[in-house]
Amino acid sequence: MPMDPSALALPAAINGVRVLVSAFEGYSKGMFIKSDKAVCEEIRRRSSMLQDHFERVHTYSHNNGLKELRKSCDDIFATIQGIGDDAQYSITGSPRTVHMEVGKFSKKAQKKLVNHDLTTLNLLVEATRDVNILLESLRTSGDEGELTNMAGLVHDRIGRARNHFRERNMFIDGLVKR
């Protein structure tokens, strides 16, 4: 029985994210900024992928007169741009980070931070999977309401990923005494 390619892609993507996070050496002493930049770069890469996918949805909706779906794409572009900007201008990525003590995290705190990052990245992986389903639905469904609803669900997931990532600095601040 053949499997749906998107069903195979999700576990592979999640394992890839897990490997990426484990490669961060658990935010060990002296490695935090390097690890943090790797997380931020992965978030920017994934947001760029989402942008590319939604550009295709936007083009399709424009060419087929699906105004509501096109408007939904415009809103999604703003959220995707926002998460990319959040990652690019992350507080910990600045030359004078206020999180200098972060390398002194306990193993328990390091694990919490890695799991927090993994959750953010998994939300983006799931959003990518969902937009791939939306792209497939463009070929099979002519119902603009259904397509717009699907886009809205993806938008919600991207928004959750963005909010989760934003919590990261508060999370780090809670683990580090200033």
Tab-separated table of N, CA and C in Angstrom:
chain	number	residue	atom	x	y	z
A	1	MET	N	0.836	-1.166	0.000
A	1	MET	CA	0.000	0.000	0.000
A	1	MET	C	0.888	1.240	0.000
A	2	PRO	N	0.804	2.110	-1.013
A	2	PRO	CA	1.661	3.294	-1.061
A	2	PRO	C	1.253	4.307	0.004
A	3	MET	N	2.261	4.975	0.562
A	3	MET	CA	2.001	5.994	1.582
A	3	MET	C	2.020	7.363	0.944
A	4	ASP	N	1.255	8.254	1.538
A	4	ASP	CA	1.216	9.644	1.108
A	4	ASP	C	2.582	10.272	1.395
A	5	PRO	N	3.198	10.940	0.405
A	5	PRO	CA	4.528	11.534	0.625
A	5	PRO	C	4.557	12.519	1.789
A	6	SER	N	3.461	13.259	2.021
A	6	SER	CA	3.472	14.212	3.131
A	6	SER	C	3.482	13.490	4.472
A	7	ALA	N	2.917	12.260	4.526
A	7	ALA	CA	2.946	11.474	5.762
A	7	ALA	C	4.375	11.042	6.079
A	8	LEU	N	5.172	10.796	5.060
A	8	LEU	CA	6.570	10.410	5.264
A	8	LEU	C	7.448	11.623	5.551
A	9	ALA	N	7.078	12.772	5.009
A	9	ALA	CA	7.907	13.971	5.134
A	9	ALA	C	7.922	14.518	6.556
A	10	LEU	N	6.785	14.445	7.262
A	10	LEU	CA	6.719	15.027	8.599
A	10	LEU	C	7.686	14.356	9.570
A	11	PRO	N	7.685	13.012	9.705
A	11	PRO	CA	8.653	12.401	10.628
A	11	PRO	C	10.100	12.708	10.244
A	12	ALA	N	10.381	12.750	8.954
A	12	ALA	CA	11.747	13.063	8.510
A	12	ALA	C	12.112	14.492	8.903
A	13	ALA	N	11.184	15.414	8.722
A	13	ALA	CA	11.450	16.814	9.075
A	13	ALA	C	11.632	16.975	10.576
A	14	ILE	N	10.788	16.296	11.354
A	14	ILE	CA	10.906	16.398	12.810
A	14	ILE	C	12.222	15.796	13.279
A	15	ASN	N	12.625	14.674	12.696
A	15	ASN	CA	13.919	14.084	13.054
A	15	ASN	C	15.060	15.020	12.674
A	16	GLY	N	14.931	15.697	11.536
A	16	GLY	CA	15.948	16.666	11.127
A	16	GLY	C	16.068	17.804	12.115
A	17	VAL	N	14.922	18.286	12.600
A	17	VAL	CA	14.910	19.358	13.602
A	17	VAL	C	15.532	18.852	14.894
A	18	ARG	N	15.185	17.629	15.277
A	18	ARG	CA	15.728	17.046	16.510
A	18	ARG	C	17.259	16.948	16.423
A	19	VAL	N	17.763	16.525	15.273
A	19	VAL	CA	19.206	16.436	15.080
A	19	VAL	C	19.834	17.823	15.159
A	20	LEU	N	19.171	18.809	14.539
A	20	LEU	CA	19.675	20.190	14.578
A	20	LEU	C	19.778	20.678	16.014
A	21	VAL	N	18.710	20.455	16.791
A	21	VAL	CA	18.716	20.916	18.180
A	21	VAL	C	19.764	20.167	18.990
A	22	SER	N	19.903	18.843	18.781
A	22	SER	CA	20.920	18.102	19.540
A	22	SER	C	22.316	18.568	19.176
A	23	ALA	N	22.488	18.994	17.936
A	23	ALA	CA	23.809	19.459	17.499
A	23	ALA	C	24.196	20.761	18.181
A	24	PHE	N	23.261	21.377	18.858
A	24	PHE	CA	23.559	22.645	19.522
A	24	PHE	C	24.373	22.451	20.792
A	25	GLU	N	24.694	21.200	21.080
A	25	GLU	CA	25.466	20.870	22.270
A	25	GLU	C	24.757	21.338	23.531
A	26	GLY	N	23.423	21.328	23.474
A	26	GLY	CA	22.627	21.634	24.655
A	26	GLY	C	22.861	23.013	25.229
A	27	TYR	N	23.270	23.943	24.409
A	27	TYR	CA	23.542	25.292	24.893
A	27	TYR	C	24.569	25.258	26.013
A	28	SER	N	25.597	24.465	25.822
A	28	SER	CA	26.617	24.339	26.863
A	28	SER	C	27.426	25.626	26.977
A	29	LYS	N	28.179	25.692	28.046
A	29	LYS	CA	28.966	26.884	28.349
A	29	LYS	C	29.828	27.289	27.151
A	30	GLY	N	29.747	28.548	26.792
A	30	GLY	CA	30.549	29.085	25.704
A	30	GLY	C	29.965	28.833	24.330
A	31	MET	N	28.882	28.070	24.247
A	31	MET	CA	28.306	27.728	22.953
A	31	MET	C	26.931	28.356	22.744
A	32	PHE	N	26.434	29.115	23.711
A	32	PHE	CA	25.062	29.589	23.615
A	32	PHE	C	24.827	30.447	22.384
A	33	ILE	N	25.657	31.434	22.155
A	33	ILE	CA	25.431	32.353	21.037
A	33	ILE	C	25.468	31.587	19.717
A	34	LYS	N	26.410	30.654	19.578
A	34	LYS	CA	26.490	29.848	18.359
A	34	LYS	C	25.222	29.016	18.181
A	35	SER	N	24.784	28.377	19.254
A	35	SER	CA	23.579	27.561	19.206
A	35	SER	C	22.353	28.414	18.926
A	36	ASP	N	22.286	29.561	19.577
A	36	ASP	CA	21.159	30.472	19.390
A	36	ASP	C	21.069	30.939	17.942
A	37	LYS	N	22.198	31.267	17.373
A	37	LYS	CA	22.204	31.705	15.975
A	37	LYS	C	21.744	30.582	15.051
A	38	ALA	N	22.099	29.343	15.375
A	38	ALA	CA	21.660	28.209	14.558
A	38	ALA	C	20.143	28.053	14.627
A	39	VAL	N	19.557	28.205	15.809
A	39	VAL	CA	18.097	28.134	15.946
A	39	VAL	C	17.449	29.252	15.141
A	40	CYS	N	17.958	30.455	15.310
A	40	CYS	CA	17.384	31.606	14.597
A	40	CYS	C	17.502	31.437	13.087
A	41	GLU	N	18.620	30.923	12.622
A	41	GLU	CA	18.803	30.711	11.185
A	41	GLU	C	17.832	29.655	10.669
A	42	GLU	N	17.604	28.614	11.444
A	42	GLU	CA	16.645	27.586	11.031
A	42	GLU	C	15.232	28.157	10.979
A	43	ILE	N	14.888	29.001	11.920
A	43	ILE	CA	13.572	29.638	11.907
A	43	ILE	C	13.444	30.542	10.682
A	44	ARG	N	14.479	31.279	10.369
A	44	ARG	CA	14.446	32.137	9.178
A	44	ARG	C	14.348	31.298	7.902
A	45	ARG	N	15.057	30.185	7.847
A	45	ARG	CA	15.005	29.304	6.681
A	45	ARG	C	13.597	28.741	6.501
A	46	ARG	N	13.012	28.283	7.579
A	46	ARG	CA	11.662	27.720	7.504
A	46	ARG	C	10.632	28.791	7.164
A	47	SER	N	10.796	29.985	7.676
A	47	SER	CA	9.848	31.050	7.329
A	47	SER	C	9.997	31.433	5.861
A	48	SER	N	11.206	31.367	5.337
A	48	SER	CA	11.417	31.634	3.906
A	48	SER	C	10.728	30.568	3.055
A	49	MET	N	10.786	29.309	3.491
A	49	MET	CA	10.085	28.243	2.778
A	49	MET	C	8.581	28.499	2.775
A	50	LEU	N	8.056	28.887	3.924
A	50	LEU	CA	6.620	29.180	4.004
A	50	LEU	C	6.251	30.340	3.090
A	51	GLN	N	7.107	31.353	3.054
A	51	GLN	CA	6.875	32.505	2.165
A	51	GLN	C	6.794	32.041	0.716
A	52	ASP	N	7.719	31.196	0.304
A	52	ASP	CA	7.723	30.685	-1.066
A	52	ASP	C	6.438	29.922	-1.375
A	53	HIS	N	6.010	29.081	-0.451
A	53	HIS	CA	4.775	28.319	-0.663
A	53	HIS	C	3.572	29.249	-0.798
A	54	PHE	N	3.495	30.235	0.087
A	54	PHE	CA	2.332	31.124	0.042
A	54	PHE	C	2.371	32.074	-1.149
A	55	GLU	N	3.543	32.327	-1.682
A	55	GLU	CA	3.591	33.098	-2.929
A	55	GLU	C	2.900	32.322	-4.048
A	56	ARG	N	3.068	31.006	-4.056
A	56	ARG	CA	2.383	30.177	-5.060
A	56	ARG	C	0.873	30.183	-4.837
A	57	VAL	N	0.447	30.105	-3.574
A	57	VAL	CA	-0.985	30.161	-3.270
A	57	VAL	C	-1.536	31.525	-3.686
A	58	HIS	N	-0.793	32.584	-3.389
A	58	HIS	CA	-1.217	33.944	-3.736
A	58	HIS	C	-1.367	34.094	-5.247
A	59	THR	N	-0.376	33.620	-5.992
A	59	THR	CA	-0.430	33.702	-7.456
A	59	THR	C	-1.635	32.938	-7.995
A	60	TYR	N	-1.856	31.749	-7.479
A	60	TYR	CA	-2.998	30.940	-7.907
A	60	TYR	C	-4.305	31.688	-7.622
A	61	SER	N	-4.433	32.216	-6.412
A	61	SER	CA	-5.672	32.902	-6.044
A	61	SER	C	-5.882	34.155	-6.890
A	62	HIS	N	-4.803	34.853	-7.188
A	62	HIS	CA	-4.907	36.045	-8.038
A	62	HIS	C	-5.347	35.664	-9.456
A	63	ASN	N	-4.704	34.648	-10.016
A	63	ASN	CA	-5.016	34.228	-11.387
A	63	ASN	C	-6.415	33.645	-11.530
A	64	ASN	N	-6.979	33.138	-10.433
A	64	ASN	CA	-8.290	32.498	-10.492
A	64	ASN	C	-9.391	33.321	-9.829
A	65	GLY	N	-9.087	34.576	-9.521
A	65	GLY	CA	-10.100	35.481	-8.979
A	65	GLY	C	-10.597	35.120	-7.590
A	66	LEU	N	-9.778	34.465	-6.800
A	66	LEU	CA	-10.156	34.083	-5.438
A	66	LEU	C	-9.709	35.196	-4.479
A	67	LYS	N	-10.526	36.231	-4.368
A	67	LYS	CA	-10.135	37.442	-3.631
A	67	LYS	C	-9.932	37.200	-2.139
A	68	GLU	N	-10.796	36.395	-1.531
A	68	GLU	CA	-10.667	36.132	-0.091
A	68	GLU	C	-9.376	35.367	0.217
A	69	LEU	N	-9.070	34.397	-0.605
A	69	LEU	CA	-7.844	33.622	-0.412
A	69	LEU	C	-6.620	34.516	-0.629
A	70	ARG	N	-6.680	35.375	-1.615
A	70	ARG	CA	-5.563	36.294	-1.877
A	70	ARG	C	-5.374	37.242	-0.691
A	71	LYS	N	-6.461	37.737	-0.127
A	71	LYS	CA	-6.381	38.630	1.036
A	71	LYS	C	-5.789	37.872	2.227
A	72	SER	N	-6.196	36.619	2.381
A	72	SER	CA	-5.656	35.796	3.457
A	72	SER	C	-4.140	35.638	3.295
A	73	CYS	N	-3.698	35.431	2.065
A	73	CYS	CA	-2.253	35.308	1.796
A	73	CYS	C	-1.517	36.592	2.172
A	74	ASP	N	-2.111	37.734	1.878
A	74	ASP	CA	-1.478	39.008	2.236
A	74	ASP	C	-1.265	39.105	3.745
A	75	ASP	N	-2.271	38.677	4.516
A	75	ASP	CA	-2.141	38.692	5.974
A	75	ASP	C	-1.066	37.710	6.440
A	76	ILE	N	-1.017	36.559	5.810
A	76	ILE	CA	-0.036	35.532	6.171
A	76	ILE	C	1.384	36.011	5.875
A	77	PHE	N	1.563	36.727	4.767
A	77	PHE	CA	2.890	37.265	4.435
A	77	PHE	C	3.416	38.131	5.577
A	78	ALA	N	2.535	38.942	6.161
A	78	ALA	CA	2.959	39.824	7.254
A	78	ALA	C	3.418	39.008	8.461
A	79	THR	N	2.710	37.937	8.785
A	79	THR	CA	3.087	37.100	9.924
A	79	THR	C	4.401	36.368	9.656
A	80	ILE	N	4.546	35.859	8.447
A	80	ILE	CA	5.789	35.161	8.092
A	80	ILE	C	6.966	36.131	8.151
A	81	GLN	N	6.778	37.324	7.618
A	81	GLN	CA	7.837	38.340	7.677
A	81	GLN	C	8.183	38.655	9.127
A	82	GLY	N	7.150	38.700	9.968
A	82	GLY	CA	7.362	39.000	11.384
A	82	GLY	C	8.202	37.953	12.090
A	83	ILE	N	7.912	36.676	11.859
A	83	ILE	CA	8.703	35.640	12.539
A	83	ILE	C	10.135	35.626	12.014
A	84	GLY	N	10.296	35.902	10.728
A	84	GLY	CA	11.652	35.996	10.182
A	84	GLY	C	12.420	37.153	10.798
A	85	ASP	N	11.739	38.280	10.959
A	85	ASP	CA	12.372	39.442	11.593
A	85	ASP	C	12.677	39.169	13.063
A	86	ASP	N	11.740	38.518	13.752
A	86	ASP	CA	11.978	38.187	15.163
A	86	ASP	C	13.245	37.347	15.309
A	87	ALA	N	13.407	36.389	14.411
A	87	ALA	CA	14.593	35.532	14.467
A	87	ALA	C	15.850	36.306	14.083
A	88	GLN	N	15.741	37.161	13.073
A	88	GLN	CA	16.917	37.914	12.620
A	88	GLN	C	17.386	38.904	13.680
A	89	TYR	N	16.442	39.518	14.358
A	89	TYR	CA	16.802	40.560	15.324
A	89	TYR	C	16.627	40.087	16.759
A	90	SER	N	16.765	38.790	16.967
A	90	SER	CA	16.648	38.221	18.306
A	90	SER	C	17.625	38.918	19.244
A	91	ILE	N	17.167	39.156	20.453
A	91	ILE	CA	18.006	39.838	21.452
A	91	ILE	C	19.318	39.110	21.639
A	92	THR	N	19.268	37.798	21.658
A	92	THR	CA	20.482	37.030	21.913
A	92	THR	C	21.441	37.065	20.735
A	93	GLY	N	20.980	37.505	19.593
A	93	GLY	CA	21.840	37.577	18.424
A	93	GLY	C	22.604	38.878	18.310
A	94	SER	N	22.310	39.814	19.185
A	94	SER	CA	22.990	41.100	19.093
A	94	SER	C	24.390	41.008	19.680
A	95	PRO	N	25.304	41.871	19.225
A	95	PRO	CA	26.688	41.811	19.715
A	95	PRO	C	26.808	42.017	21.223
A	96	ARG	N	25.883	42.775	21.785
A	96	ARG	CA	25.933	43.045	23.224
A	96	ARG	C	24.718	42.410	23.890
A	97	THR	N	24.652	41.115	23.834
A	97	THR	CA	23.510	40.405	24.376
A	97	THR	C	23.407	40.595	25.884
A	98	VAL	N	22.168	40.679	26.352
A	98	VAL	CA	21.937	40.794	27.786
A	98	VAL	C	21.870	39.419	28.429
A	99	HIS	N	22.067	38.388	27.653
A	99	HIS	CA	21.967	37.019	28.144
A	99	HIS	C	23.349	36.383	28.304
A	100	MET	N	24.320	37.122	28.788
A	100	MET	CA	25.688	36.633	28.854
A	100	MET	C	25.855	35.452	29.817
A	101	GLU	N	25.007	35.334	30.817
A	101	GLU	CA	25.138	34.272	31.806
A	101	GLU	C	24.484	32.971	31.354
A	102	VAL	N	23.922	32.967	30.165
A	102	VAL	CA	23.153	31.824	29.721
A	102	VAL	C	23.990	30.556	29.626
A	103	GLY	N	25.262	30.665	29.386
A	103	GLY	CA	26.132	29.496	29.316
A	103	GLY	C	26.267	28.774	30.650
A	104	LYS	N	25.779	29.391	31.704
A	104	LYS	CA	25.858	28.791	33.032
A	104	LYS	C	24.549	28.099	33.420
A	105	PHE	N	23.701	27.839	32.437
A	105	PHE	CA	22.455	27.121	32.697
A	105	PHE	C	22.753	25.756	33.282
A	106	SER	N	21.880	25.326	34.160
A	106	SER	CA	21.963	23.950	34.638
A	106	SER	C	21.551	23.024	33.491
A	107	LYS	N	21.854	21.754	33.620
A	107	LYS	CA	21.453	20.782	32.584
A	107	LYS	C	19.939	20.789	32.419
A	108	LYS	N	19.212	20.927	33.516
A	108	LYS	CA	17.744	20.947	33.467
A	108	LYS	C	17.256	22.170	32.688
A	109	ALA	N	17.850	23.325	32.936
A	109	ALA	CA	17.465	24.545	32.237
A	109	ALA	C	17.828	24.461	30.753
A	110	GLN	N	19.000	23.881	30.456
A	110	GLN	CA	19.398	23.700	29.058
A	110	GLN	C	18.387	22.830	28.323
A	111	LYS	N	17.957	21.764	28.985
A	111	LYS	CA	16.992	20.851	28.373
A	111	LYS	C	15.668	21.574	28.110
A	112	LYS	N	15.242	22.400	29.059
A	112	LYS	CA	14.002	23.162	28.875
A	112	LYS	C	14.116	24.092	27.668
A	113	LEU	N	15.251	24.747	27.515
A	113	LEU	CA	15.436	25.668	26.398
A	113	LEU	C	15.472	24.914	25.070
A	114	VAL	N	16.167	23.794	25.019
A	114	VAL	CA	16.211	22.990	23.797
A	114	VAL	C	14.809	22.516	23.433
A	115	ASN	N	14.041	22.058	24.428
A	115	ASN	CA	12.675	21.614	24.157
A	115	ASN	C	11.786	22.770	23.701
A	116	HIS	N	12.004	23.946	24.259
A	116	HIS	CA	11.246	25.129	23.831
A	116	HIS	C	11.529	25.427	22.356
A	117	ASP	N	12.804	25.409	21.997
A	117	ASP	CA	13.185	25.656	20.602
A	117	ASP	C	12.634	24.572	19.681
A	118	LEU	N	12.690	23.337	20.138
A	118	LEU	CA	12.183	22.226	19.342
A	118	LEU	C	10.685	22.387	19.072
A	119	THR	N	9.941	22.843	20.066
A	119	THR	CA	8.505	23.070	19.886
A	119	THR	C	8.257	24.140	18.826
A	120	THR	N	9.014	25.226	18.880
A	120	THR	CA	8.858	26.288	17.875
A	120	THR	C	9.139	25.747	16.480
A	121	LEU	N	10.236	25.023	16.347
A	121	LEU	CA	10.604	24.481	15.041
A	121	LEU	C	9.585	23.448	14.558
A	122	ASN	N	9.062	22.645	15.462
A	122	ASN	CA	8.038	21.664	15.076
A	122	ASN	C	6.764	22.355	14.591
A	123	LEU	N	6.389	23.464	15.221
A	123	LEU	CA	5.223	24.219	14.748
A	123	LEU	C	5.435	24.692	13.313
A	124	LEU	N	6.641	25.118	12.999
A	124	LEU	CA	6.934	25.565	11.638
A	124	LEU	C	6.961	24.397	10.659
A	125	VAL	N	7.447	23.243	11.098
A	125	VAL	CA	7.422	22.047	10.248
A	125	VAL	C	5.968	21.675	9.944
A	126	GLU	N	5.128	21.692	10.964
A	126	GLU	CA	3.712	21.363	10.773
A	126	GLU	C	3.026	22.379	9.865
A	127	ALA	N	3.372	23.646	10.008
A	127	ALA	CA	2.799	24.669	9.131
A	127	ALA	C	3.201	24.421	7.683
A	128	THR	N	4.440	24.010	7.473
A	128	THR	CA	4.902	23.693	6.118
A	128	THR	C	4.142	22.501	5.558
A	129	ARG	N	3.943	21.497	6.380
A	129	ARG	CA	3.156	20.336	5.949
A	129	ARG	C	1.733	20.769	5.572
A	130	ASP	N	1.132	21.616	6.398
A	130	ASP	CA	-0.235	22.076	6.140
A	130	ASP	C	-0.335	22.918	4.866
A	131	VAL	N	0.660	23.739	4.603
A	131	VAL	CA	0.599	24.545	3.375
A	131	VAL	C	0.808	23.657	2.154
A	132	ASN	N	1.558	22.586	2.309
A	132	ASN	CA	1.686	21.627	1.210
A	132	ASN	C	0.345	20.962	0.908
A	133	ILE	N	-0.421	20.660	1.947
A	133	ILE	CA	-1.766	20.120	1.758
A	133	ILE	C	-2.655	21.160	1.072
A	134	LEU	N	-2.516	22.415	1.472
A	134	LEU	CA	-3.273	23.498	0.833
A	134	LEU	C	-2.923	23.598	-0.651
A	135	LEU	N	-1.636	23.507	-0.963
A	135	LEU	CA	-1.220	23.568	-2.368
A	135	LEU	C	-1.830	22.419	-3.174
A	136	GLU	N	-1.877	21.254	-2.586
A	136	GLU	CA	-2.505	20.113	-3.262
A	136	GLU	C	-4.002	20.360	-3.435
A	137	SER	N	-4.621	20.962	-2.442
A	137	SER	CA	-6.059	21.247	-2.520
A	137	SER	C	-6.390	22.277	-3.593
A	138	LEU	N	-5.439	23.120	-3.928
A	138	LEU	CA	-5.671	24.092	-5.009
A	138	LEU	C	-5.976	23.362	-6.318
A	139	ARG	N	-5.341	22.212	-6.479
A	139	ARG	CA	-5.536	21.430	-7.703
A	139	ARG	C	-6.830	20.629	-7.687
A	140	THR	N	-7.347	20.341	-6.496
A	140	THR	CA	-8.503	19.440	-6.422
A	140	THR	C	-9.796	20.106	-5.965
A	141	SER	N	-9.717	21.269	-5.353
A	141	SER	CA	-10.916	21.911	-4.814
A	141	SER	C	-11.123	23.274	-5.460
A	142	GLY	N	-12.343	23.566	-5.780
A	142	GLY	CA	-12.652	24.880	-6.336
A	142	GLY	C	-13.358	25.760	-5.327
A	143	ASP	N	-13.545	25.248	-4.108
A	143	ASP	CA	-14.287	25.959	-3.080
A	143	ASP	C	-13.384	26.966	-2.371
A	144	GLU	N	-13.588	28.242	-2.675
A	144	GLU	CA	-12.745	29.282	-2.085
A	144	GLU	C	-12.872	29.318	-0.570
A	145	GLY	N	-14.069	29.083	-0.058
A	145	GLY	CA	-14.257	29.088	1.391
A	145	GLY	C	-13.419	28.029	2.080
A	146	GLU	N	-13.394	26.837	1.516
A	146	GLU	CA	-12.598	25.741	2.076
A	146	GLU	C	-11.106	26.078	2.011
A	147	LEU	N	-10.676	26.610	0.874
A	147	LEU	CA	-9.261	26.957	0.705
A	147	LEU	C	-8.853	28.082	1.659
A	148	THR	N	-9.724	29.071	1.805
A	148	THR	CA	-9.435	30.187	2.705
A	148	THR	C	-9.388	29.701	4.151
A	149	ASN	N	-10.281	28.777	4.499
A	149	ASN	CA	-10.277	28.200	5.832
A	149	ASN	C	-8.970	27.449	6.088
A	150	MET	N	-8.521	26.677	5.120
A	150	MET	CA	-7.256	25.950	5.253
A	150	MET	C	-6.099	26.933	5.442
A	151	ALA	N	-6.106	28.003	4.659
A	151	ALA	CA	-5.045	29.016	4.791
A	151	ALA	C	-5.092	29.646	6.176
A	152	GLY	N	-6.289	29.878	6.683
A	152	GLY	CA	-6.436	30.455	8.020
A	152	GLY	C	-5.868	29.544	9.101
A	153	LEU	N	-6.072	28.249	8.950
A	153	LEU	CA	-5.521	27.301	9.916
A	153	LEU	C	-3.994	27.302	9.891
A	154	VAL	N	-3.426	27.401	8.691
A	154	VAL	CA	-1.962	27.480	8.578
A	154	VAL	C	-1.481	28.792	9.213
A	155	HIS	N	-2.209	29.872	8.953
A	155	HIS	CA	-1.850	31.172	9.510
A	155	HIS	C	-1.851	31.102	11.041
A	156	ASP	N	-2.855	30.438	11.611
A	156	ASP	CA	-2.906	30.286	13.067
A	156	ASP	C	-1.679	29.544	13.587
A	157	ARG	N	-1.278	28.496	12.890
A	157	ARG	CA	-0.120	27.716	13.335
A	157	ARG	C	1.154	28.566	13.246
A	158	ILE	N	1.295	29.338	12.190
A	158	ILE	CA	2.467	30.215	12.058
A	158	ILE	C	2.458	31.256	13.177
A	159	GLY	N	1.281	31.795	13.476
A	159	GLY	CA	1.158	32.760	14.573
A	159	GLY	C	1.532	32.149	15.914
A	160	ARG	N	1.116	30.900	16.142
A	160	ARG	CA	1.487	30.217	17.388
A	160	ARG	C	3.000	30.017	17.455
A	161	ALA	N	3.597	29.661	16.328
A	161	ALA	CA	5.057	29.483	16.303
A	161	ALA	C	5.748	30.805	16.615
A	162	ARG	N	5.236	31.882	16.040
A	162	ARG	CA	5.843	33.197	16.286
A	162	ARG	C	5.727	33.578	17.763
A	163	ASN	N	4.551	33.407	18.330
A	163	ASN	CA	4.365	33.745	19.746
A	163	ASN	C	5.224	32.861	20.643
A	164	HIS	N	5.339	31.600	20.287
A	164	HIS	CA	6.177	30.691	21.073
A	164	HIS	C	7.630	31.131	21.007
A	165	PHE	N	8.085	31.520	19.828
A	165	PHE	CA	9.464	31.989	19.698
A	165	PHE	C	9.672	33.270	20.502
A	166	ARG	N	8.688	34.171	20.478
A	166	ARG	CA	8.808	35.412	21.249
A	166	ARG	C	8.913	35.145	22.748
A	167	GLU	N	8.275	34.076	23.213
A	167	GLU	CA	8.348	33.719	24.629
A	167	GLU	C	9.754	33.293	25.018
A	168	ARG	N	10.545	32.973	24.034
A	168	ARG	CA	11.882	32.448	24.264
A	168	ARG	C	12.752	33.393	25.085
A	169	ASN	N	12.752	34.668	24.731
A	169	ASN	CA	13.580	35.617	25.490
A	169	ASN	C	13.069	35.773	26.915
A	170	MET	N	11.737	35.749	27.088
A	170	MET	CA	11.197	35.787	28.447
A	170	MET	C	11.600	34.522	29.185
A	171	PHE	N	11.595	33.405	28.485
A	171	PHE	CA	11.986	32.126	29.045
A	171	PHE	C	13.456	32.190	29.485
A	172	ILE	N	14.299	32.710	28.625
A	172	ILE	CA	15.717	32.832	28.949
A	172	ILE	C	15.891	33.782	30.131
A	173	ASP	N	15.176	34.893	30.113
A	173	ASP	CA	15.284	35.853	31.219
A	173	ASP	C	14.865	35.213	32.541
A	174	GLY	N	13.905	34.311	32.492
A	174	GLY	CA	13.466	33.647	33.708
A	174	GLY	C	14.499	32.664	34.223
A	175	LEU	N	15.373	32.217	33.357
A	175	LEU	CA	16.385	31.259	33.762
A	175	LEU	C	17.686	31.937	34.170
A	176	VAL	N	17.834	33.207	33.807
A	176	VAL	CA	19.087	33.910	34.044
A	176	VAL	C	18.834	35.065	34.993
A	177	LYS	N	19.669	35.166	36.013
A	177	LYS	CA	19.563	36.299	36.922
A	177	LYS	C	20.385	37.436	36.346
A	178	ARG	N	19.781	38.595	36.286
A	178	ARG	CA	20.516	39.759	35.743
A	178	ARG	C	21.281	40.463	36.816
